[in-house]
Short mmCIF file of C-alpha atoms in Angstrom, two decimals:
data_model
loop_
_atom_site.label_atom_id
_atom_site.label_comp_id
_atom_site.label_asym_id
_atom_site.label_seq_id
_atom_site.Cartn_x
_atom_site.Cartn_y
_atom_site.Cartn_z
CA UNK A 74 128.49 -38.54 131.04
CA UNK A 75 131.66 -39.98 132.54
CA UNK A 76 130.76 -41.13 136.11
CA UNK A 77 133.91 -39.54 137.58
CA UNK A 78 133.02 -36.21 136.02
CA UNK A 79 129.39 -36.59 137.13
CA UNK A 80 130.43 -37.17 140.73
CA UNK A 81 132.71 -34.12 140.66
CA UNK A 82 130.00 -31.91 139.18
CA UNK A 83 127.54 -33.00 141.89
CA UNK A 84 130.02 -32.40 144.74
CA UNK A 85 129.69 -29.40 147.03
CA UNK A 86 132.58 -30.21 149.38
CA UNK A 87 135.70 -28.06 149.66
CA UNK A 88 137.56 -31.05 151.09
CA UNK A 89 139.61 -32.69 148.33
CA UNK A 90 140.36 -35.72 150.57
CA UNK A 91 136.64 -36.47 150.84
CA UNK A 92 136.15 -36.01 147.12
CA UNK A 93 139.15 -38.17 146.25
CA UNK A 94 138.02 -40.90 148.64
CA UNK A 95 134.57 -40.97 147.01
CA UNK A 96 136.17 -41.20 143.57
CA UNK A 97 138.50 -44.01 144.68
CA UNK A 98 135.52 -45.91 146.10
CA UNK A 99 133.55 -45.79 142.85
CA UNK A 100 132.78 -49.13 141.24
CA UNK A 101 135.47 -50.18 138.79
CA UNK A 102 138.28 -48.01 140.20
CA UNK A 103 141.31 -50.28 140.68
CA UNK A 104 143.77 -50.14 143.58
CA UNK A 105 146.52 -48.89 141.25
CA UNK A 106 146.68 -47.61 137.71
CA UNK A 107 146.62 -44.61 135.44
CA UNK A 108 143.00 -43.71 136.30
CA UNK A 109 144.54 -42.05 139.37
CA UNK A 110 146.28 -39.60 137.03
CA UNK A 111 142.79 -38.17 136.51
CA UNK A 112 141.19 -38.76 139.93
CA UNK A 113 143.73 -36.85 142.01
CA UNK A 114 143.62 -33.66 139.97
CA UNK A 115 139.84 -33.92 139.56
CA UNK A 116 139.34 -34.00 143.33
CA UNK A 117 141.69 -31.04 143.79
CA UNK A 118 140.08 -29.09 140.95
CA UNK A 119 136.58 -29.76 142.28
CA UNK A 120 137.50 -28.59 145.79
CA UNK A 121 139.09 -25.43 144.35
CA UNK A 122 135.93 -24.69 142.37
CA UNK A 123 133.77 -25.30 145.43
CA UNK A 124 136.01 -22.97 147.45
CA UNK A 125 135.08 -20.13 145.11
CA UNK A 126 137.82 -20.20 142.47
CA UNK A 127 135.97 -19.08 139.36
CA UNK A 128 136.21 -21.41 136.35
CA UNK A 129 133.97 -23.71 134.33
CA UNK A 130 134.44 -26.99 136.20
CA UNK A 131 132.82 -29.14 133.52
CA UNK A 132 135.08 -27.86 130.75
CA UNK A 133 138.19 -27.99 132.91
CA UNK A 134 137.47 -31.58 133.98
CA UNK A 135 137.24 -32.53 130.31
CA UNK A 136 140.64 -30.93 129.72
CA UNK A 137 142.14 -32.75 132.71
CA UNK A 138 140.70 -36.06 131.53
CA UNK A 139 142.28 -35.59 128.11
CA UNK A 140 145.67 -34.60 129.50
CA UNK A 141 145.77 -37.35 132.10
CA UNK A 142 144.98 -40.00 129.50
CA UNK A 143 148.32 -39.24 127.82
CA UNK A 144 150.37 -40.47 130.80
CA UNK A 145 150.81 -44.23 130.99
CA UNK A 146 150.78 -46.25 134.18
CA UNK A 147 153.91 -47.11 136.16
CA UNK A 148 155.54 -43.74 135.47
CA UNK A 149 156.61 -43.60 139.12
CA UNK A 150 159.02 -46.49 138.71
CA UNK A 151 159.83 -46.13 135.03
CA UNK A 152 160.09 -42.35 134.60
CA UNK A 153 160.63 -41.09 138.14
CA UNK A 154 157.47 -39.02 137.77
CA UNK A 155 154.38 -39.95 139.75
CA UNK A 156 151.07 -39.45 137.99
CA UNK A 157 149.58 -38.03 141.20
CA UNK A 158 152.04 -35.14 141.07
CA UNK A 159 151.39 -34.52 137.39
CA UNK A 160 147.64 -34.72 138.02
CA UNK A 161 147.48 -31.92 140.59
CA UNK A 162 150.05 -29.95 138.55
CA UNK A 163 147.91 -30.30 135.43
CA UNK A 164 144.82 -29.28 137.39
CA UNK A 165 146.54 -26.11 138.57
CA UNK A 166 147.84 -25.38 135.05
CA UNK A 167 144.34 -25.84 133.64
CA UNK A 168 142.81 -23.56 136.27
CA UNK A 169 145.51 -20.94 135.53
CA UNK A 170 145.18 -21.48 131.77
CA UNK A 171 148.94 -21.71 131.44
CA UNK A 172 150.77 -23.35 128.60
CA UNK A 173 154.35 -24.06 127.60
CA UNK A 174 154.87 -20.47 126.45
CA UNK A 175 153.41 -18.76 129.50
CA UNK A 176 155.69 -16.21 131.14
CA UNK A 177 154.13 -15.63 134.53
CA UNK A 178 154.16 -16.75 138.14
CA UNK A 179 151.46 -19.31 137.42
CA UNK A 180 153.82 -21.19 135.11
CA UNK A 181 156.35 -21.28 137.93
CA UNK A 182 153.70 -22.24 140.49
CA UNK A 183 152.54 -25.27 138.49
CA UNK A 184 156.10 -26.56 138.47
CA UNK A 185 156.65 -25.68 142.14
CA UNK A 186 153.59 -27.68 143.12
CA UNK A 187 154.65 -30.75 141.13
CA UNK A 188 158.15 -30.50 142.57
CA UNK A 189 156.81 -30.30 146.13
CA UNK A 190 154.56 -33.33 145.60
CA UNK A 191 157.37 -35.37 144.06
CA UNK A 192 159.65 -34.45 146.97
CA UNK A 193 157.13 -35.74 149.52
CA UNK A 194 156.38 -38.90 147.54
CA UNK A 195 160.13 -39.48 147.14
CA UNK A 196 160.62 -39.22 150.89
CA UNK A 197 157.98 -41.92 151.44
CA UNK A 198 159.63 -44.25 148.93
CA UNK A 199 158.23 -47.36 147.34
CA UNK A 200 156.79 -49.66 146.38
CA UNK A 201 154.14 -47.73 144.53
CA UNK A 202 150.77 -47.04 146.05
CA UNK A 203 148.43 -44.91 143.96
CA UNK A 204 146.24 -44.23 147.00
CA UNK A 205 149.12 -43.05 149.24
CA UNK A 206 150.55 -40.94 146.43
CA UNK A 207 147.15 -39.44 145.70
CA UNK A 208 146.61 -38.49 149.33
CA UNK A 209 150.13 -37.05 149.44
CA UNK A 210 149.46 -35.01 146.31
CA UNK A 211 146.22 -33.66 147.79
CA UNK A 212 147.88 -32.85 151.12
CA UNK A 213 150.65 -30.95 149.34
CA UNK A 214 148.24 -29.13 147.02
CA UNK A 215 146.09 -28.00 149.97
CA UNK A 216 149.19 -26.57 151.69
CA UNK A 217 150.39 -25.01 148.43
CA UNK A 218 147.23 -23.07 147.56
CA UNK A 219 146.94 -21.83 151.13
CA UNK A 220 150.53 -20.57 151.15
CA UNK A 221 150.62 -19.09 147.64
CA UNK A 222 147.04 -17.89 147.13
CA UNK A 223 145.39 -17.76 150.55
CA UNK A 224 142.82 -20.35 149.43
CA UNK A 225 141.65 -22.43 152.37
CA UNK A 226 140.46 -25.83 151.29
CA UNK A 227 138.98 -28.05 153.94
CA UNK A 228 141.19 -30.86 155.11
CA UNK A 229 140.99 -33.61 157.66
CA UNK A 230 143.11 -36.11 159.49
CA UNK A 231 142.61 -38.63 156.75
CA UNK A 232 143.24 -42.33 157.30
CA UNK A 233 143.35 -44.79 154.42
CA UNK A 234 141.47 -48.06 154.58
CA UNK A 235 142.72 -49.54 151.31
CA UNK A 236 145.65 -51.52 152.75
CA UNK A 237 143.85 -54.87 152.69
CA UNK A 238 143.49 -54.44 148.92
CA UNK A 239 147.14 -53.48 148.42
CA UNK A 240 149.64 -56.32 148.48
CA UNK A 241 152.49 -53.81 148.57
CA UNK A 242 151.13 -51.64 151.43
CA UNK A 243 153.95 -50.31 153.59
CA UNK A 244 151.70 -50.39 156.64
CA UNK A 245 152.57 -48.10 159.53
CA UNK A 246 155.33 -46.46 157.48
CA UNK A 247 152.54 -44.80 155.50
CA UNK A 248 151.36 -41.49 157.00
CA UNK A 249 147.78 -42.35 156.01
CA UNK A 250 147.73 -45.95 157.25
CA UNK A 251 144.50 -46.62 159.07
CA UNK A 252 143.79 -50.35 158.85
CA UNK A 253 144.72 -52.59 161.72
#
């Protein structure tokens, strides 16, 4: 079994920051790269499941893994579309079982969430940081599901400790900066 999927299936936390941090700390996970297009949504999806949203987590993680593998790296700079935003958007679409022909509020909500994440990432600016963008995507998704669905995921005052590994870290300009 994929170790990312295995970690998610063993998780009991409703805190997607904690789950994402554990995933990012797994052996072999690079500082940047398209693996984050899976990690971010997987952490969000796992927390939603653990908060009582009813769906088959194992099957949905497989779907997210397949979808996220279609998006190449560096989409933030080359396409203007961060993979973190698409990851949480895909997770929500998978949970809602929406598709391109869906005519419901869930279709709209998936796009609203991605738009909100992109807006926040855009405000932060570059250079790219897959960790910062992932935490931003999670923060936005937590706010979104609370506002739209009344789902309370656990959250925390999260501080990142990856800056020493990131040559492009923006330091104190990052809302998650924690290293001194």
